[in-house]
C-alpha cells in the first residue's frame, strides 16, 4: 500500500458550501463564506482583523507593503524557511538578513537577532517552524526597544500557542497558510492577521487593489477609487466556502495530527536510543504545537538520500525540507547572512519529513516506522 507524503481531504460541508456559493451567484471575493472565515479567525485566534488572501505568500507581500520599506532597508529572518518569507520583502527593495536557528526548535535563534540589527533594520520576521512557536517574548521586547515591526510567518502554525496566545496574533502582523499541505486547507489560500489597529484601514485598501472599496461597501464613502498601492489579494469565494467548512473542524484536525505525531515518536524512540536518528525535541514550556509535521534527523545527507530512496521503493513518500535561502542564488544576490549559519547548514542536510496528513491512519504510521527500522537493520 502506497503512503503519500500528503493527501488533500474533506472533513465536513466543503462541497455543500461550494455548491451554495455557486447557487447564491457570488464567486468573486468577500462573499458570505469569506466573511464567516474572517469572523472565525478573529474570534478563535484573537486577531483584531483577519483578511483572507489567495495564499500566505500574498499575506506576506501585504505585510511587506504595510511596513513602508525603502530600498536598502533590512528585515531579519531565518534562512531556514520557504522562499516567500524573503521574496515578499525583497520585492519592496529590502534586504533579507539571515540569522541562524536554534538546534532544539529549528526556529530563529532569538539570542542572535540583536547582533543582526543595524541602523537600516526595520522588521523581524520569526517563522514558527513545524507549528512550534519562536521565543516571542524576547523578540517582541527587542523590537519594542529598537522601534521595529514584528511580522509572524505562522504559515505552519494555525491554532498553535505561545504562552496562551495563538500564533500570528503576537506580532504587529501575522500570516497564515491554508495550502493543501497545511493542517487546515483550501487548496491554495492564506490570511493576514492585523494585530495593530494602525494597519487595519490600509490593509483593506492594499488587499482591494489599492482602492477604498471596502469602505464603499460599508457605506463610509459614496464611491470608491484608487487611493494607494495594492494588488488583487482576495481569494475566490470558492476558496472561502471550502475553508469555512475546514475551520469548523480545525481543533479535531490538529488533534488527529498530534496523535499521529505521538505514534511516530513511540515507534521511532528505539532507533533514537540506538543513535540511528534524532527525533524532534519536545516543545519548550508554555508552547503548544498543532502537529503540523513530523521529521527525523539523520547522520548526514548521504544517509538521508539513501533512506528516501529506500522508502520510495517501498511506496512511502518522504521529503527533505528547505534549501537554506542564504545559499540560494537569489539569496546570495538579494540578502546577506548575519554571522555563521552553522545550525541551518547542518540541519538542512539531515532533516527528513515523514508522511503526515489528516487521512493517514496509525497502521500506516506503523508501516512507515517498520520500513525505517528495516533500513537500519
Coordinates of C-alpha atoms in Angstrom, one line a residue:
X1 CA 0.0 0.0 0.0
X2 CA 1.5 3.3 -1.1
X3 CA 1.7 6.1 1.6
X4 CA 1.7 9.6 0.1
X5 CA 3.5 12.4 1.9
X6 CA 0.4 14.5 1.8
X7 CA -3.2 14.0 0.7
X8 CA -5.9 16.7 0.5
X9 CA -9.1 15.9 2.3
X10 CA -12.6 17.0 3.2
X11 CA -14.0 16.7 6.7
X12 CA -17.3 18.5 6.7
X13 CA -19.5 20.6 4.4
X14 CA -16.8 21.7 2.0
X15 CA -18.6 20.6 -1.2
X16 CA -22.0 21.7 0.1
X17 CA -20.6 25.1 0.8
X18 CA -19.1 25.4 -2.7
X19 CA -22.5 24.4 -4.2
X20 CA -24.2 27.0 -2.1
X21 CA -21.8 29.7 -3.2
X22 CA -22.5 28.8 -6.8
X23 CA -26.2 28.8 -6.2
X24 CA -26.1 32.2 -4.5
X25 CA -24.4 33.6 -7.5
X26 CA -21.3 35.1 -5.8
X27 CA -17.9 33.6 -6.7
X28 CA -15.7 36.6 -6.5
X29 CA -14.0 37.6 -3.3
X30 CA -15.5 38.6 0.1
X31 CA -18.8 36.8 -0.1
X32 CA -20.7 35.2 2.8
X33 CA -18.3 32.4 3.3
X34 CA -15.2 34.6 3.2
X35 CA -16.8 36.9 5.8
X36 CA -17.6 33.8 8.0
X37 CA -13.9 32.8 7.8
X38 CA -12.8 36.3 8.9
X39 CA -15.2 36.1 11.9
X40 CA -13.9 32.7 12.8
X41 CA -10.3 33.7 12.7
X42 CA -10.9 36.9 14.7
X43 CA -13.0 35.0 17.3
X44 CA -10.8 31.9 17.7
X45 CA -7.4 33.4 17.3
X46 CA -7.9 36.8 18.8
X47 CA -6.7 38.9 15.9
X48 CA -8.1 42.5 15.7
X49 CA -8.7 42.0 11.9
X50 CA -8.4 38.9 9.7
X51 CA -8.3 39.2 5.9
X52 CA -8.3 36.1 3.7
X53 CA -5.8 36.1 0.9
X54 CA -5.2 33.8 -2.1
X55 CA -2.0 32.5 -0.4
X56 CA 0.3 33.0 2.6
X57 CA 2.7 34.5 0.1
X58 CA 0.1 37.2 -0.6
X59 CA -0.3 37.8 3.1
X60 CA 3.4 38.3 3.5
X61 CA 3.5 40.6 0.5
X62 CA 0.7 42.7 2.0
X63 CA 2.6 42.8 5.3
X64 CA 5.8 44.0 3.5
X65 CA 3.8 46.8 1.9
X66 CA 2.4 47.8 5.2
X67 CA 6.0 48.1 6.6
X68 CA 6.6 51.0 4.2
X69 CA 10.0 49.7 3.4
X70 CA 12.5 51.7 1.4
X71 CA 15.3 50.2 -0.9
X72 CA 18.1 49.1 1.3
X73 CA 16.1 48.7 4.4
X74 CA 16.8 45.4 6.2
X75 CA 14.5 42.7 7.5
X76 CA 15.8 40.0 9.8
X77 CA 14.6 36.4 9.3
X78 CA 15.8 32.8 9.3
X79 CA 17.4 31.3 6.3
X80 CA 15.7 28.0 7.1
X81 CA 12.3 29.0 5.6
X82 CA 10.3 29.0 2.4
X83 CA 11.3 31.4 -0.3
X84 CA 8.1 33.5 0.2
X85 CA 9.3 34.8 3.5
X86 CA 12.2 36.6 1.9
X87 CA 10.6 37.3 -1.5
X88 CA 7.9 39.4 0.0
X89 CA 10.4 41.9 1.4
X90 CA 12.9 41.7 -1.5
X91 CA 10.0 42.8 -3.8
X92 CA 9.9 46.0 -1.8
X93 CA 13.6 46.6 -2.3
X94 CA 14.5 45.4 1.3
X95 CA 17.5 43.2 2.1
X96 CA 16.7 39.9 3.9
X97 CA 19.2 39.5 6.7
X98 CA 19.6 35.8 7.6
X99 CA 20.1 34.7 11.2
X100 CA 20.8 31.1 12.4
X101 CA 18.2 28.9 14.0
X102 CA 18.1 27.1 17.4
X103 CA 19.0 23.4 17.4
X104 CA 16.0 22.4 19.6
X105 CA 13.1 24.1 17.8
X106 CA 14.7 24.9 14.4
X107 CA 13.3 28.4 14.9
X108 CA 15.0 31.8 14.7
X109 CA 17.6 32.0 17.4
X110 CA 16.5 35.0 19.4
X111 CA 19.9 35.3 21.1
X112 CA 21.4 36.2 17.8
X113 CA 18.9 38.6 16.5
X114 CA 20.1 41.7 18.4
X115 CA 23.6 41.3 16.9
X116 CA 22.0 41.4 13.4
X117 CA 20.2 44.7 14.0
X118 CA 21.7 47.7 12.2
X119 CA 20.5 51.3 11.6
X120 CA 18.8 50.0 8.5
X121 CA 16.8 47.3 10.2
X122 CA 13.0 47.8 10.0
X123 CA 11.4 44.5 10.9
X124 CA 11.9 41.0 12.3
X125 CA 10.1 38.0 10.7
X126 CA 10.0 35.0 13.1
X127 CA 9.0 31.8 11.3
X128 CA 7.2 29.3 13.5
X129 CA 8.7 26.1 12.1
X130 CA 6.6 22.9 12.3
X131 CA 3.9 24.9 14.2
X132 CA 6.2 25.4 17.2
X133 CA 6.4 29.0 18.4
X134 CA 9.6 31.1 18.3
X135 CA 10.6 32.7 21.6
X136 CA 8.3 35.7 21.1
X137 CA 8.8 37.5 24.4
X138 CA 12.4 38.1 23.6
X139 CA 11.7 39.2 20.0
X140 CA 8.9 41.5 21.0
X141 CA 11.0 43.1 23.7
X142 CA 13.8 43.7 21.3
X143 CA 11.5 45.1 18.6
X144 CA 10.0 47.5 21.2
X145 CA 13.4 48.7 22.3
X146 CA 14.6 49.3 18.7
X147 CA 11.4 50.6 17.2
X148 CA 11.0 47.6 14.9
X149 CA 7.9 45.8 13.5
X150 CA 7.3 42.1 14.0
X151 CA 5.7 40.1 11.3
X152 CA 4.9 36.5 12.2
X153 CA 5.2 33.9 9.4
X154 CA 2.8 31.5 11.0
X155 CA 2.1 29.5 7.8
X156 CA 2.5 26.3 9.7
X157 CA 1.0 27.4 13.0
X158 CA -2.8 27.6 12.8
X159 CA -4.1 27.2 16.4
X160 CA -0.6 26.7 17.9
X161 CA 0.0 28.7 21.0
X162 CA 2.8 30.7 22.8
X163 CA 2.0 31.3 26.4
X164 CA -1.7 31.2 25.9
X165 CA -1.7 33.3 22.7
X166 CA -2.3 32.0 19.2
X167 CA 0.5 32.2 16.7
X168 CA 0.0 35.0 14.2
X169 CA -1.6 37.3 16.8
X170 CA 1.5 38.3 18.8
X171 CA 3.4 40.5 16.4
X172 CA 2.1 43.6 14.7
X173 CA 1.1 41.4 11.7
X174 CA 0.7 37.6 11.2
X175 CA 0.5 35.5 8.1
X176 CA -1.3 32.1 7.8
X177 CA -1.4 29.4 5.1
X178 CA -4.2 27.2 4.1
X179 CA -2.2 25.5 1.3
X180 CA -3.2 21.8 0.8
X181 CA 0.0 20.7 2.7
X182 CA -1.1 22.6 5.9
X183 CA -3.4 21.4 8.7
X184 CA -6.5 23.4 7.7
X185 CA -6.7 23.6 3.9
X186 CA -8.4 25.3 1.0
X187 CA -6.1 24.1 -1.8
X188 CA -4.4 27.5 -2.1
X189 CA -5.2 30.2 0.5
X190 CA -3.9 32.3 3.3
X191 CA -4.8 35.1 5.7
X192 CA -3.3 38.3 7.0
X193 CA -3.9 38.9 10.7
X194 CA -3.7 42.5 11.7
X195 CA -3.0 42.9 15.4
X196 CA -2.1 46.6 15.4
X197 CA -5.1 48.8 14.7
X198 CA -2.9 51.4 12.9
X199 CA -2.7 49.0 9.9
X200 CA -6.3 47.9 9.5
X201 CA -7.6 50.5 7.2
X202 CA -4.6 50.4 4.9
X203 CA -4.5 46.6 4.9
X204 CA -8.1 46.7 3.5
X205 CA -7.1 49.1 0.8
X206 CA -3.9 47.2 -0.2
X207 CA -6.0 44.0 -0.5
X208 CA -8.5 45.7 -2.7
X209 CA -6.1 46.7 -5.5
X210 CA -5.3 50.0 -3.7
X211 CA -8.9 51.2 -3.6
X212 CA -11.2 52.1 -0.8
X213 CA -13.8 49.6 -2.0
X214 CA -14.3 48.1 1.5
X215 CA -15.2 51.5 2.9
X216 CA -17.6 52.0 0.0
X217 CA -19.5 48.7 0.7
X218 CA -19.8 49.7 4.4
X219 CA -21.3 53.0 3.3
X220 CA -18.4 55.1 4.6
X221 CA -17.8 56.8 1.3
X222 CA -20.1 57.5 -1.6
X223 CA -17.8 55.9 -4.3
X224 CA -14.6 54.0 -4.3
X225 CA -11.4 55.0 -6.1
X226 CA -7.6 54.4 -6.3
X227 CA -6.0 55.7 -3.0
X228 CA -2.8 53.6 -2.5
X229 CA -0.7 50.9 -4.0
X230 CA -2.1 47.4 -3.8
X231 CA -3.0 44.3 -5.7
X232 CA -5.6 41.7 -6.1
X233 CA -5.0 39.7 -2.9
X234 CA -8.6 38.4 -2.4
X235 CA -9.3 34.7 -2.9
X236 CA -12.3 33.4 -4.8
X237 CA -15.4 32.7 -2.8
X238 CA -15.0 29.1 -3.6
X239 CA -11.8 29.1 -1.5
X240 CA -13.7 30.7 1.3
X241 CA -16.5 28.2 1.1
X242 CA -14.1 25.3 1.3
X243 CA -12.1 26.8 4.1
X244 CA -15.2 27.8 6.1
X245 CA -16.0 24.1 6.5
X246 CA -12.5 23.2 7.4
X247 CA -12.2 25.8 10.1
X248 CA -15.3 24.4 11.9
X249 CA -13.2 21.2 12.4
X250 CA -9.8 22.8 13.0
X251 CA -9.4 21.6 16.5
X252 CA -10.2 18.0 15.6
X253 CA -7.8 18.1 12.6
X254 CA -5.0 19.2 14.9
X255 CA -5.8 16.6 17.5
X256 CA -5.6 13.9 14.9
X257 CA -2.3 15.1 13.6
X258 CA -0.9 15.3 17.2
X259 CA -2.0 11.7 17.7
X260 CA -0.1 10.7 14.6
X261 CA 3.0 12.5 15.7
X262 CA 2.8 10.7 19.0
X263 CA 2.6 7.4 17.2
X264 CA 5.6 8.2 15.2
X265 CA 7.5 9.2 18.3
X266 CA 6.6 5.9 20.1
X267 CA 7.6 3.9 17.1
X268 CA 10.9 5.5 16.5
X269 CA 12.1 6.0 20.0
X270 CA 14.1 2.8 19.9
X271 CA 16.1 4.0 16.9
X272 CA 16.8 7.3 18.6
X273 CA 18.1 5.5 21.6
X274 CA 20.4 3.4 19.5
X275 CA 21.8 6.5 17.9
X276 CA 20.5 5.9 14.3
X277 CA 18.4 9.1 14.2
X278 CA 17.2 12.0 16.2
X279 CA 13.5 12.9 16.8
X280 CA 12.1 16.5 17.3
X281 CA 12.7 17.8 20.8
X282 CA 9.7 18.4 23.0
X283 CA 8.3 21.9 22.7
X284 CA 9.6 24.3 25.3
X285 CA 7.4 25.2 28.3
X286 CA 4.4 27.3 27.5
X287 CA 4.3 26.3 23.8
X288 CA 1.6 24.2 22.3
X289 CA 2.1 22.7 18.8
X290 CA -0.5 21.7 16.3
X291 CA 1.0 18.5 14.9
X292 CA 1.9 20.2 11.6
X293 CA 4.8 17.9 10.7
X294 CA 6.9 15.0 12.0
X295 CA 10.6 15.0 11.0
X296 CA 13.7 13.0 11.8
X297 CA 17.3 14.0 11.7
X298 CA 19.8 11.5 10.1
X299 CA 23.6 11.4 10.4
X300 CA 24.3 13.1 7.1
X301 CA 22.9 13.9 3.6
X302 CA 24.2 10.5 2.3
X303 CA 22.1 8.6 4.8
X304 CA 19.1 10.8 4.2
X305 CA 19.3 10.3 0.5
X306 CA 19.6 6.5 0.9
X307 CA 16.6 6.4 3.2
X308 CA 14.5 8.5 0.9
X309 CA 15.2 6.0 -2.0
X310 CA 14.6 3.0 0.3
X311 CA 11.2 4.3 1.4
X312 CA 10.2 5.3 -2.1
X313 CA 10.9 1.8 -3.4
X314 CA 8.5 0.5 -0.7
X315 CA 5.8 3.0 -1.6
X316 CA 6.5 5.6 1.2
X317 CA 6.9 9.2 0.0
X318 CA 9.2 11.2 2.3
X319 CA 10.7 14.6 1.6
X320 CA 13.5 16.8 2.8
X321 CA 12.8 20.5 3.5
X322 CA 14.2 23.9 2.7
X323 CA 17.4 24.6 0.8
X324 CA 18.7 27.4 3.0
X325 CA 17.9 30.8 1.4
X326 CA 21.4 32.2 2.2
X327 CA 23.0 29.6 -0.1
X328 CA 20.4 30.0 -2.9
X329 CA 21.4 32.1 -6.0
X330 CA 18.8 34.8 -5.2
X331 CA 19.6 34.7 -1.5
X332 CA 23.3 35.4 -2.2
X333 CA 22.3 38.2 -4.6
X334 CA 19.5 39.9 -2.6
X335 CA 20.2 39.1 1.0
X336 CA 23.1 38.6 3.4
X337 CA 23.9 36.4 6.3
X338 CA 24.4 38.0 9.8
X339 CA 27.2 35.7 11.0
X340 CA 27.6 32.0 10.6
X341 CA 24.6 29.8 10.0
X342 CA 26.1 26.5 11.1
X343 CA 22.9 25.0 12.5
X344 CA 20.9 25.9 9.4
X345 CA 23.5 24.4 7.1
X346 CA 23.7 21.2 9.3
X347 CA 20.0 20.6 9.8
X348 CA 19.1 21.3 6.1
X349 CA 21.3 18.4 5.0
X350 CA 19.9 15.9 7.6
X351 CA 16.2 16.6 8.1
X352 CA 13.6 14.3 6.6
X353 CA 9.9 14.8 6.8
X354 CA 7.6 11.8 7.1
X355 CA 4.1 11.4 5.7
X356 CA 1.6 13.3 7.8
X357 CA -2.0 14.3 6.8
X358 CA -5.5 14.0 8.1
X359 CA -6.2 10.8 6.2
X360 CA -3.2 9.0 7.5
X361 CA -4.0 6.0 9.7
X362 CA -2.0 4.8 12.6
X363 CA -1.4 1.4 10.9
X364 CA 0.2 3.4 8.1
X365 CA 2.4 5.2 10.6
X366 CA 3.4 1.7 11.9
X367 CA 4.2 0.7 8.3
X368 CA 6.5 3.8 7.9
X369 CA 8.2 3.0 11.2
X370 CA 8.7 -0.6 10.2
X371 CA 10.3 0.4 6.9
X372 CA 12.6 2.9 8.6
X373 CA 13.6 0.2 11.1
X374 CA 14.2 -2.2 8.2
X375 CA 16.5 0.3 6.6
X376 CA 18.8 0.4 9.7
X377 CA 18.7 -3.4 10.3

